[in-house]
Amino acid sequence: HRNIVCCKWYDSDTLIFASWTKLLSFYHIEYGAKDKKPKVKHVSTAKLDFYPNSLCVLKNSCLILSGLDNYLYLYTTRGAFIEKYKDVYGANKKEHQRDWILSVCNQEQTKRFCYGTNHGYLVCNKIVFKTVHSLQDNLYAYRAANLCDVYVQNMITKNKLRIETDDYVKMVAVYKHRLAVLFNDRLLVFSSNPYDSDELKHQLKHTIARPFPSCNLLIITNHHLIICTENKFTAIDFEGAVLNEWTFSAAIRYMKNISGAPDREGMLVGLSNGEIYTVFIDKKYPIFHYKHHRVIRCVDISPSKSKLAVVDEERKLCIYDLEQKKVLLQDTNANAVAFNNEFDDIFAFTSNNIATIRNFTGNFQYTHKTDGFIVHFSASTVYTLFSSTNTMASFVIPQSMPLKRYIQSKSFDNAYKIACLGVTKYEWKQLGFKAIEAMRFDIAKKAFRNLTDLKESIKYSEFVNFIEMQYQTQASVNNKENEDGSNGLNNLLMADILAYQGQFDKAAKIFCANNQHQKAIEMYLDLQDWENAKELIQRFNAGNDSHSSSSAYSMNDLLLKQAKWLQSQGDVVSSADMYWSAKQYQTGFDILFETKKFDMLKSKILALFSEPEIQQSLHQNEANTELTEFCEYIATKFRKLNDIAFVKDIYMTMKNYAKLIEIYIERQEWDEAFLIINEHKEMKKDILLPYAKWLAMNDRFDEASQAFHEAGFPKYAINILNNLTQTCLTQKKYSDTAYYHWLLAVEHLKFGHMHKFKIYSEKAQLYYAYNIVNEYIVSPFTSYSSDVGLHAAKFALALWSEHSKLSKVALLYIFAKQCMELEAYKLARSILSKLITLRIPNEWREKIELDALLVRVKPFTDPPHLASYICPRCSTANYSNNYSPICTHCRHRFVQCMVSFQPLPLVEFTIIDGLSHDEAIKLIKREPPKKRKNKMMELAMNSNEEEDTEPVEDEQNVNVMNLDVDIDDEDGMDSEDVDDNDVFYQQLMNFDNSGGAAAGDVSESDVNNTDDDSGKCSIVLDGEALEKINPAEIFVIDHRKYCKEMAPKYYRCIVPEESYDIIICPNCQFLFRGEEYEVALINNGHLCPFCRYKFTA
């Protein structure tokens, strides 16, 4: 440094330089080994506004610098400016007459300093900084001795937090979790955890970067700062914005935060003219309390806001009643006063180095010697500030004396409030017993609840409840009888108290003297003094009338008490016998049951049920509620032991067949349950319904459905199947989903819901086919051929809908994949082009796009058997890319084999209205008559029917050559002839021309109405036509075993040689090719692949 004027040591390792370059520098000296030079580390530098001349350090608190401008300046030991010292000798002289300050020095370890001038004056002075602190409840914040740091201390836990700064701290304020620190040029707001007041972890939250030079008092609230000046104070937020301002007629001499709700805190203000106000920061106008006749020095308000304590400049203490506007108390030589923040009747003040704590009635007064003055009074703790050392201390006052005074004056409410401030457990007991004597049971309960020993607290609380109940009961009796029973009531209470203290004989005499023999008996029973109890019972219970107070107790009660005592002593067998003798069967049962005396217990129960009275009541069906409940209790206990045989015997003995059936149902012993039904028909529904549910859970739905119907709950089967269907669909068990849909369709058919039968039947077929497709997707290997997979996907696509919850992409993907394998590239290209337009899963997209590219290099052809298929009704070719189940030309619905899903050569026909279905089926099953063929003649007749009306000669006189069929000679070499005039084939070949009119005797009025998709022209046959058809060619789909109203469907195979290879399932009535069906049966364990019908042969 250049131009160093002076330097001083601060502590032992810090050196301070002042130079004429207007710099004040701080260096830290680190001393190493003796042979090494010390290390000098620059700490900080402060700029000065003057040329320094001299420097001194004042008791490690501040620096005093003299300048060439004839003034003294105060700085902190960290270089922060404090203020310009104004009391310099000759400061009031004119500028040219002032003395230069040539030197400044201080007395070590004191706050005294002196300086000398050029005129020879030596001036001594002392600097004392005012106490910068703030107290709120148990939190105390104050400025450190170095004038830069702030301490926050919890006065109870003694935890302390130090907040370090480099600037001069002018003021601090603390409130709950908030802390405000005021500097020369800014104001900082710190916050800690608002939910834990003991956690001192204040962190900087807000900064107001502007000075407050005229602030002489700082207060902080939850969300506001109070800046107090001479006669006004301003409320600002933590951003520095002014929210409200209050101006008073005189200077503010005292101000205190009296807390309140957030954003509604109150400030108690005392003015120099004696006026006292309360200002709420959310209100515009202050509330006037009182006008004292002198200048206010200290003021406080009671927690109830009803009393006001004032200490004025003449050290006179006055306490005012704000409601009655009168003086309650006066004292002299006081310098501070504070109310107890939890109890309104106690206050504390300091006078002549003595702290006095007292109440307004003067019942008690406690003094404590102290050099400080009181700043806060919380519960039993008084906080005092020592101005000489700027420290805060606290002391605890005992509450024994005020508690005793309040008890003596029967002021139990105030006594309890005093006790809450902190007393011993013996004083709590004293308060409780004295409150009982005064009939203040509420205070007694509260006092005993504050005992630290939980057992004692419970014991005394129960005693208070007992005394209170006795008091209220007897008082109500006296009120009803209009008697003055206060003496007797007091005697009874005294007897209870004596008994509680252990003087039982005296208590018994008082009870008996007041005609309360039962209480005396109960007391001896509680003491297990059986002899005295028995003596009192025999003396007062035998000879007294039934209305006596003692007659309510009997020998039975004595047995119960003795049984309980024996049980507590561990003699369980004797105790159980006592309970059994007292007819407390359940209690005796529990004792033996818990000790596992099962054999003894069973013998007692059998002996009890064999008593003549009980047997007679059972035979007469007389209900014994108590015995029935006991029997049920026994059964429950033994069921937990799985001793079902004994439980059955109990229910059978008690004739409780309902419970017996419950056991059979629970154990699924259906044969025994049905034996009870045979004898008691009225309980049939109780067993049939759970039996039906059990059948349904075991996949025996046919039997379950019958059981539901017999039980009167036919719709339960449908509900079960609905749940099973949804569960299987969710788990993607499509085979089971198809099966349960079929069962659901059958159940709806039983109710006559033909439309729902059709819906669920189609869903069953859809899921049945999709199961095969899904196997191609999820399984690496499958037992199905590519033809089956292709036709299954095509069949499922024909039935697919958006509500089926099945993936159309999966169906199209498998369809295209099987086409590629079967070299149907033209069909595959058509499907892939349609598939790419849909939303494809990411894991399939690459495969599908690759297949779409590969198929383009393949021939644009299909195998003939896959390119199209011929409609058996109209012989029209239907292309495979149209996967509709209906012919595009004649609207005939194809019938597929339910194994290979390929169309069967079947054509549907109907019967005339005049012919019943039973007669039609009987005609179909009958062997047709043997007739010679005369087909050409019949064709000629039909073709010339309109032109030639002449009769045709007998067929025996006409020679006909038929090239289509083989005709035997006249001798009838063929064993079975067929009539050439087949009405079915005539209608089959002439549907386009005839519009579906039946040949022969069949008219339009005889034709049944058919569905819209059944074809343009229906084939209608009469009985004569049915007789001529070979029964092997006709297949009848008949569901009338489920619903009589549902008409059968009739199909004829137009390829006779294939009719013997078509099989119909006797249960589901679906059609299969014989060889494929037999293979499916073998693979499925002789079950129908669709309906799971069991074939026994």
mmCIF file of N, CA, C and O in Angstrom, residues 126-198:
data_model
loop_
_atom_site.group_PDB
_atom_site.id
_atom_site.type_symbol
_atom_site.label_atom_id
_atom_site.label_comp_id
_atom_site.label_asym_id
_atom_site.label_seq_id
_atom_site.Cartn_x
_atom_site.Cartn_y
_atom_site.Cartn_z
ATOM 1 N N LYS A 126 -16.907 8.442 25.692
ATOM 2 C CA LYS A 126 -17.301 7.032 25.750
ATOM 3 C C LYS A 126 -18.423 6.777 24.749
ATOM 4 O O LYS A 126 -19.355 7.560 24.654
ATOM 5 N N ILE A 127 -18.284 5.678 24.045
ATOM 6 C CA ILE A 127 -19.300 5.304 23.052
ATOM 7 C C ILE A 127 -20.066 4.075 23.554
ATOM 8 O O ILE A 127 -19.453 3.059 23.900
ATOM 9 N N VAL A 128 -21.359 4.209 23.618
ATOM 10 C CA VAL A 128 -22.238 3.097 24.019
ATOM 11 C C VAL A 128 -23.286 2.912 22.925
ATOM 12 O O VAL A 128 -24.038 3.846 22.619
ATOM 13 N N PHE A 129 -23.319 1.702 22.349
ATOM 14 C CA PHE A 129 -24.324 1.393 21.329
ATOM 15 C C PHE A 129 -25.600 0.900 21.998
ATOM 16 O O PHE A 129 -25.559 0.119 22.972
ATOM 17 N N LYS A 130 -26.727 1.330 21.480
ATOM 18 C CA LYS A 130 -28.003 0.898 22.057
ATOM 19 C C LYS A 130 -28.227 -0.591 21.767
ATOM 20 O O LYS A 130 -27.654 -1.155 20.829
ATOM 21 N N THR A 131 -29.037 -1.188 22.614
ATOM 22 C CA THR A 131 -29.341 -2.619 22.456
ATOM 23 C C THR A 131 -30.240 -2.832 21.250
ATOM 24 O O THR A 131 -31.318 -2.218 21.158
ATOM 25 N N VAL A 132 -29.782 -3.652 20.336
ATOM 26 C CA VAL A 132 -30.567 -3.997 19.156
ATOM 27 C C VAL A 132 -31.031 -5.451 19.330
ATOM 28 O O VAL A 132 -30.235 -6.386 19.247
ATOM 29 N N HIS A 133 -32.309 -5.615 19.647
ATOM 30 C CA HIS A 133 -32.814 -6.967 19.915
ATOM 31 C C HIS A 133 -34.317 -7.001 19.625
ATOM 32 O O HIS A 133 -34.958 -5.964 19.424
ATOM 33 N N SER A 134 -34.866 -8.218 19.672
ATOM 34 C CA SER A 134 -36.306 -8.417 19.462
ATOM 35 C C SER A 134 -36.682 -9.743 20.113
ATOM 36 O O SER A 134 -35.949 -10.736 20.004
ATOM 37 N N LEU A 135 -37.853 -9.775 20.783
ATOM 38 C CA LEU A 135 -38.326 -10.959 21.485
ATOM 39 C C LEU A 135 -39.770 -11.234 21.091
ATOM 40 O O LEU A 135 -40.599 -10.317 21.079
ATOM 41 N N GLN A 136 -40.043 -12.501 20.778
ATOM 42 C CA GLN A 136 -41.423 -12.908 20.492
ATOM 43 C C GLN A 136 -41.594 -14.333 21.001
ATOM 44 O O GLN A 136 -40.960 -15.270 20.519
ATOM 45 N N ASP A 137 -42.448 -14.477 22.039
ATOM 46 C CA ASP A 137 -42.631 -15.766 22.712
ATOM 47 C C ASP A 137 -41.273 -16.292 23.190
ATOM 48 O O ASP A 137 -40.627 -15.662 24.010
ATOM 49 N N ASN A 138 -40.842 -17.431 22.655
ATOM 50 C CA ASN A 138 -39.590 -18.034 23.110
ATOM 51 C C ASN A 138 -38.412 -17.729 22.206
ATOM 52 O O ASN A 138 -37.308 -18.218 22.448
ATOM 53 N N LEU A 139 -38.616 -16.931 21.174
ATOM 54 C CA LEU A 139 -37.540 -16.605 20.248
ATOM 55 C C LEU A 139 -36.974 -15.224 20.583
ATOM 56 O O LEU A 139 -37.725 -14.246 20.741
ATOM 57 N N TYR A 140 -35.650 -15.164 20.638
ATOM 58 C CA TYR A 140 -34.967 -13.911 20.958
ATOM 59 C C TYR A 140 -33.882 -13.683 19.913
ATOM 60 O O TYR A 140 -33.006 -14.527 19.706
ATOM 61 N N ALA A 141 -33.948 -12.532 19.227
ATOM 62 C CA ALA A 141 -32.960 -12.152 18.216
ATOM 63 C C ALA A 141 -32.238 -10.891 18.697
ATOM 64 O O ALA A 141 -32.878 -9.959 19.191
ATOM 65 N N TYR A 142 -30.905 -10.889 18.526
ATOM 66 C CA TYR A 142 -30.139 -9.722 18.966
ATOM 67 C C TYR A 142 -28.886 -9.579 18.104
ATOM 68 O O TYR A 142 -28.448 -10.528 17.439
ATOM 69 N N ARG A 143 -28.332 -8.359 18.121
ATOM 70 C CA ARG A 143 -27.141 -8.044 17.350
ATOM 71 C C ARG A 143 -25.904 -8.460 18.129
ATOM 72 O O ARG A 143 -25.824 -8.294 19.346
ATOM 73 N N ALA A 144 -24.906 -9.003 17.416
ATOM 74 C CA ALA A 144 -23.664 -9.452 18.056
ATOM 75 C C ALA A 144 -22.811 -8.252 18.435
ATOM 76 O O ALA A 144 -23.054 -7.100 18.024
ATOM 77 N N ALA A 145 -21.763 -8.515 19.197
ATOM 78 C CA ALA A 145 -20.888 -7.433 19.669
ATOM 79 C C ALA A 145 -20.114 -6.798 18.534
ATOM 80 O O ALA A 145 -19.715 -5.623 18.623
ATOM 81 N N ASN A 146 -19.894 -7.524 17.415
ATOM 82 C CA ASN A 146 -19.160 -6.946 16.299
ATOM 83 C C ASN A 146 -20.024 -6.066 15.419
ATOM 84 O O ASN A 146 -19.568 -5.573 14.385
ATOM 85 N N LEU A 147 -21.286 -5.886 15.799
ATOM 86 C CA LEU A 147 -22.237 -4.987 15.141
ATOM 87 C C LEU A 147 -22.638 -5.453 13.745
ATOM 88 O O LEU A 147 -23.379 -4.748 13.053
ATOM 89 N N CYS A 148 -22.187 -6.636 13.331
ATOM 90 C CA CYS A 148 -22.470 -7.106 11.967
ATOM 91 C C CYS A 148 -23.283 -8.407 11.948
ATOM 92 O O CYS A 148 -23.993 -8.660 10.975
ATOM 93 N N ASP A 149 -23.131 -9.211 12.961
ATOM 94 C CA ASP A 149 -23.807 -10.504 12.980
ATOM 95 C C ASP A 149 -25.076 -10.436 13.811
ATOM 96 O O ASP A 149 -25.229 -9.560 14.678
ATOM 97 N N VAL A 150 -25.997 -11.395 13.532
ATOM 98 C CA VAL A 150 -27.271 -11.474 14.243
ATOM 99 C C VAL A 150 -27.410 -12.887 14.794
ATOM 100 O O VAL A 150 -27.155 -13.873 14.085
ATOM 101 N N TYR A 151 -27.841 -12.997 16.046
ATOM 102 C CA TYR A 151 -28.096 -14.270 16.691
ATOM 103 C C TYR A 151 -29.603 -14.433 16.891
ATOM 104 O O TYR A 151 -30.297 -13.484 17.287
ATOM 105 N N VAL A 152 -30.079 -15.672 16.639
ATOM 106 C CA VAL A 152 -31.464 -16.039 16.930
ATOM 107 C C VAL A 152 -31.413 -17.208 17.900
ATOM 108 O O VAL A 152 -30.811 -18.247 17.612
ATOM 109 N N GLN A 153 -32.048 -17.045 19.068
ATOM 110 C CA GLN A 153 -31.933 -18.034 20.130
ATOM 111 C C GLN A 153 -33.325 -18.455 20.603
ATOM 112 O O GLN A 153 -34.233 -17.623 20.750
ATOM 113 N N ASN A 154 -33.476 -19.781 20.824
ATOM 114 C CA ASN A 154 -34.680 -20.317 21.459
ATOM 115 C C ASN A 154 -34.427 -20.348 22.953
ATOM 116 O O ASN A 154 -33.546 -21.057 23.432
ATOM 117 N N MET A 155 -35.204 -19.573 23.704
ATOM 118 C CA MET A 155 -34.936 -19.408 25.130
ATOM 119 C C MET A 155 -35.246 -20.667 25.922
ATOM 120 O O MET A 155 -34.785 -20.810 27.057
ATOM 121 N N ILE A 156 -36.003 -21.602 25.372
ATOM 122 C CA ILE A 156 -36.326 -22.834 26.091
ATOM 123 C C ILE A 156 -35.289 -23.903 25.809
ATOM 124 O O ILE A 156 -34.707 -24.494 26.717
ATOM 125 N N THR A 157 -35.053 -24.177 24.538
ATOM 126 C CA THR A 157 -34.100 -25.225 24.158
ATOM 127 C C THR A 157 -32.661 -24.743 24.160
ATOM 128 O O THR A 157 -31.735 -25.556 24.055
ATOM 129 N N LYS A 158 -32.448 -23.419 24.239
ATOM 130 C CA LYS A 158 -31.120 -22.809 24.224
ATOM 131 C C LYS A 158 -30.397 -23.004 22.883
ATOM 132 O O LYS A 158 -29.186 -22.787 22.798
ATOM 133 N N ASN A 159 -31.125 -23.408 21.875
ATOM 134 C CA ASN A 159 -30.525 -23.504 20.546
ATOM 135 C C ASN A 159 -30.277 -22.097 20.015
ATOM 136 O O ASN A 159 -31.069 -21.172 20.246
ATOM 137 N N LYS A 160 -29.177 -21.935 19.280
ATOM 138 C CA LYS A 160 -28.802 -20.601 18.815
ATOM 139 C C LYS A 160 -28.343 -20.695 17.365
ATOM 140 O O LYS A 160 -27.658 -21.640 16.967
ATOM 141 N N LEU A 161 -28.732 -19.704 16.590
ATOM 142 C CA LEU A 161 -28.349 -19.601 15.190
ATOM 143 C C LEU A 161 -27.635 -18.270 14.974
ATOM 144 O O LEU A 161 -28.107 -17.217 15.427
ATOM 145 N N ARG A 162 -26.497 -18.312 14.254
ATOM 146 C CA ARG A 162 -25.735 -17.096 13.957
ATOM 147 C C ARG A 162 -25.837 -16.808 12.471
ATOM 148 O O ARG A 162 -25.548 -17.658 11.634
ATOM 149 N N ILE A 163 -26.274 -15.596 12.160
ATOM 150 C CA ILE A 163 -26.366 -15.134 10.776
ATOM 151 C C ILE A 163 -25.270 -14.090 10.567
ATOM 152 O O ILE A 163 -25.301 -13.012 11.182
ATOM 153 N N GLU A 164 -24.304 -14.407 9.724
ATOM 154 C CA GLU A 164 -23.152 -13.535 9.511
ATOM 155 C C GLU A 164 -23.407 -12.586 8.351
ATOM 156 O O GLU A 164 -23.913 -12.992 7.293
ATOM 157 N N THR A 165 -23.052 -11.309 8.564
ATOM 158 C CA THR A 165 -23.123 -10.299 7.508
ATOM 159 C C THR A 165 -21.859 -9.460 7.560
ATOM 160 O O THR A 165 -21.059 -9.547 8.508
ATOM 161 N N ASP A 166 -21.660 -8.618 6.562
ATOM 162 C CA ASP A 166 -20.498 -7.714 6.519
ATOM 163 C C ASP A 166 -20.895 -6.267 6.704
ATOM 164 O O ASP A 166 -20.050 -5.373 6.606
ATOM 165 N N ASP A 167 -22.175 -6.001 6.938
ATOM 166 C CA ASP A 167 -22.657 -4.629 7.062
ATOM 167 C C ASP A 167 -23.095 -4.356 8.499
ATOM 168 O O ASP A 167 -23.287 -5.278 9.309
ATOM 169 N N TYR A 168 -23.275 -3.103 8.773
ATOM 170 C CA TYR A 168 -23.674 -2.648 10.098
ATOM 171 C C TYR A 168 -25.172 -2.910 10.285
ATOM 172 O O TYR A 168 -26.006 -2.451 9.505
ATOM 173 N N VAL A 169 -25.518 -3.659 11.332
ATOM 174 C CA VAL A 169 -26.907 -4.005 11.633
ATOM 175 C C VAL A 169 -27.491 -2.894 12.478
ATOM 176 O O VAL A 169 -27.033 -2.645 13.604
ATOM 177 N N LYS A 170 -28.500 -2.229 11.955
ATOM 178 C CA LYS A 170 -29.130 -1.132 12.690
ATOM 179 C C LYS A 170 -30.264 -1.627 13.576
ATOM 180 O O LYS A 170 -30.395 -1.204 14.719
ATOM 181 N N MET A 171 -31.100 -2.546 13.043
ATOM 182 C CA MET A 171 -32.251 -3.036 13.808
ATOM 183 C C MET A 171 -32.544 -4.475 13.400
ATOM 184 O O MET A 171 -32.229 -4.897 12.273
ATOM 185 N N VAL A 172 -33.179 -5.211 14.325
ATOM 186 C CA VAL A 172 -33.649 -6.569 14.032
ATOM 187 C C VAL A 172 -35.069 -6.694 14.553
ATOM 188 O O VAL A 172 -35.485 -5.982 15.487
ATOM 189 N N ALA A 173 -35.820 -7.605 13.978
ATOM 190 C CA ALA A 173 -37.191 -7.904 14.414
ATOM 191 C C ALA A 173 -37.457 -9.374 14.137
ATOM 192 O O ALA A 173 -37.105 -9.895 13.071
ATOM 193 N N VAL A 174 -38.099 -10.083 15.099
ATOM 194 C CA VAL A 174 -38.394 -11.505 14.959
ATOM 195 C C VAL A 174 -39.873 -11.721 15.268
ATOM 196 O O VAL A 174 -40.450 -11.058 16.143
ATOM 197 N N TYR A 175 -40.496 -12.648 14.517
ATOM 198 C CA TYR A 175 -41.901 -12.994 14.731
ATOM 199 C C TYR A 175 -42.135 -14.395 14.161
ATOM 200 O O TYR A 175 -42.018 -14.604 12.947
ATOM 201 N N LYS A 176 -42.382 -15.345 15.044
ATOM 202 C CA LYS A 176 -42.607 -16.732 14.641
ATOM 203 C C LYS A 176 -41.441 -17.222 13.785
ATOM 204 O O LYS A 176 -40.321 -17.308 14.262
ATOM 205 N N HIS A 177 -41.673 -17.511 12.512
ATOM 206 C CA HIS A 177 -40.604 -18.024 11.662
ATOM 207 C C HIS A 177 -39.955 -16.939 10.809
ATOM 208 O O HIS A 177 -39.152 -17.246 9.930
ATOM 209 N N ARG A 178 -40.287 -15.663 11.071
ATOM 210 C CA ARG A 178 -39.757 -14.550 10.280
ATOM 211 C C ARG A 178 -38.683 -13.800 11.069
ATOM 212 O O ARG A 178 -38.749 -13.704 12.300
ATOM 213 N N LEU A 179 -37.719 -13.251 10.329
ATOM 214 C CA LEU A 179 -36.661 -12.426 10.915
ATOM 215 C C LEU A 179 -36.345 -11.307 9.934
ATOM 216 O O LEU A 179 -36.116 -11.554 8.752
ATOM 217 N N ALA A 180 -36.338 -10.065 10.437
ATOM 218 C CA ALA A 180 -36.004 -8.900 9.609
ATOM 219 C C ALA A 180 -34.745 -8.247 10.159
ATOM 220 O O ALA A 180 -34.599 -8.087 11.387
ATOM 221 N N VAL A 181 -33.837 -7.880 9.255
ATOM 222 C CA VAL A 181 -32.579 -7.224 9.625
ATOM 223 C C VAL A 181 -32.447 -5.957 8.775
ATOM 224 O O VAL A 181 -32.489 -6.026 7.542
ATOM 225 N N LEU A 182 -32.251 -4.812 9.451
ATOM 226 C CA LEU A 182 -32.167 -3.510 8.771
ATOM 227 C C LEU A 182 -30.710 -3.066 8.761
ATOM 228 O O LEU A 182 -30.038 -3.038 9.798
ATOM 229 N N PHE A 183 -30.230 -2.706 7.544
ATOM 230 C CA PHE A 183 -28.894 -2.157 7.360
ATOM 231 C C PHE A 183 -29.017 -0.701 6.927
ATOM 232 O O PHE A 183 -30.123 -0.156 6.817
ATOM 233 N N ASN A 184 -27.884 -0.086 6.654
ATOM 234 C CA ASN A 184 -27.905 1.320 6.228
ATOM 235 C C ASN A 184 -28.563 1.486 4.876
ATOM 236 O O ASN A 184 -29.235 2.491 4.616
ATOM 237 N N ASP A 185 -28.372 0.510 3.985
ATOM 238 C CA ASP A 185 -28.827 0.690 2.614
ATOM 239 C C ASP A 185 -29.874 -0.326 2.165
ATOM 240 O O ASP A 185 -30.345 -0.287 1.037
ATOM 241 N N ARG A 186 -30.265 -1.257 3.035
ATOM 242 C CA ARG A 186 -31.235 -2.267 2.619
ATOM 243 C C ARG A 186 -31.851 -2.932 3.843
ATOM 244 O O ARG A 186 -31.410 -2.727 4.983
ATOM 245 N N LEU A 187 -32.873 -3.745 3.551
ATOM 246 C CA LEU A 187 -33.566 -4.481 4.602
ATOM 247 C C LEU A 187 -33.741 -5.917 4.118
ATOM 248 O O LEU A 187 -34.229 -6.155 3.003
ATOM 249 N N LEU A 188 -33.341 -6.883 4.943
ATOM 250 C CA LEU A 188 -33.394 -8.304 4.580
ATOM 251 C C LEU A 188 -34.443 -9.017 5.426
ATOM 252 O O LEU A 188 -34.607 -8.721 6.619
ATOM 253 N N VAL A 189 -35.146 -9.983 4.793
ATOM 254 C CA VAL A 189 -36.163 -10.784 5.472
ATOM 255 C C VAL A 189 -35.738 -12.246 5.365
ATOM 256 O O VAL A 189 -35.549 -12.757 4.253
ATOM 257 N N PHE A 190 -35.597 -12.915 6.529
ATOM 258 C CA PHE A 190 -35.248 -14.331 6.592
ATOM 259 C C PHE A 190 -36.461 -15.137 7.053
ATOM 260 O O PHE A 190 -37.301 -14.622 7.801
ATOM 261 N N SER A 191 -36.510 -16.416 6.642
ATOM 262 C CA SER A 191 -37.614 -17.298 7.033
ATOM 263 C C SER A 191 -37.060 -18.674 7.357
ATOM 264 O O SER A 191 -36.053 -19.106 6.790
ATOM 265 N N SER A 192 -37.756 -19.348 8.284
ATOM 266 C CA SER A 192 -37.436 -20.735 8.628
ATOM 267 C C SER A 192 -38.689 -21.584 8.444
ATOM 268 O O SER A 192 -39.680 -21.131 7.872
ATOM 269 N N ASN A 193 -38.658 -22.802 8.934
ATOM 270 C CA ASN A 193 -39.800 -23.716 8.799
ATOM 271 C C ASN A 193 -40.964 -23.191 9.638
ATOM 272 O O ASN A 193 -40.870 -23.113 10.864
ATOM 273 N N PRO A 194 -42.101 -22.848 9.006
ATOM 274 C CA PRO A 194 -43.219 -22.286 9.785
ATOM 275 C C PRO A 194 -43.915 -23.311 10.660
ATOM 276 O O PRO A 194 -44.684 -22.947 11.536
ATOM 277 N N TYR A 195 -43.680 -24.621 10.417
ATOM 278 C CA TYR A 195 -44.377 -25.666 11.171
ATOM 279 C C TYR A 195 -43.526 -26.229 12.307
ATOM 280 O O TYR A 195 -43.980 -27.097 13.052
ATOM 281 N N ASP A 196 -42.307 -25.788 12.435
ATOM 282 C CA ASP A 196 -41.429 -26.252 13.509
ATOM 283 C C ASP A 196 -40.686 -25.050 14.061
ATOM 284 O O ASP A 196 -39.683 -24.602 13.495
ATOM 285 N N SER A 197 -41.195 -24.525 15.185
ATOM 286 C CA SER A 197 -40.585 -23.318 15.747
ATOM 287 C C SER A 197 -39.227 -23.614 16.368
ATOM 288 O O SER A 197 -38.419 -22.706 16.541
ATOM 289 N N ASP A 198 -38.961 -24.880 16.712
ATOM 290 C CA ASP A 198 -37.664 -25.211 17.307
ATOM 291 C C ASP A 198 -36.561 -25.335 16.264
ATOM 292 O O ASP A 198 -35.383 -25.412 16.621
#
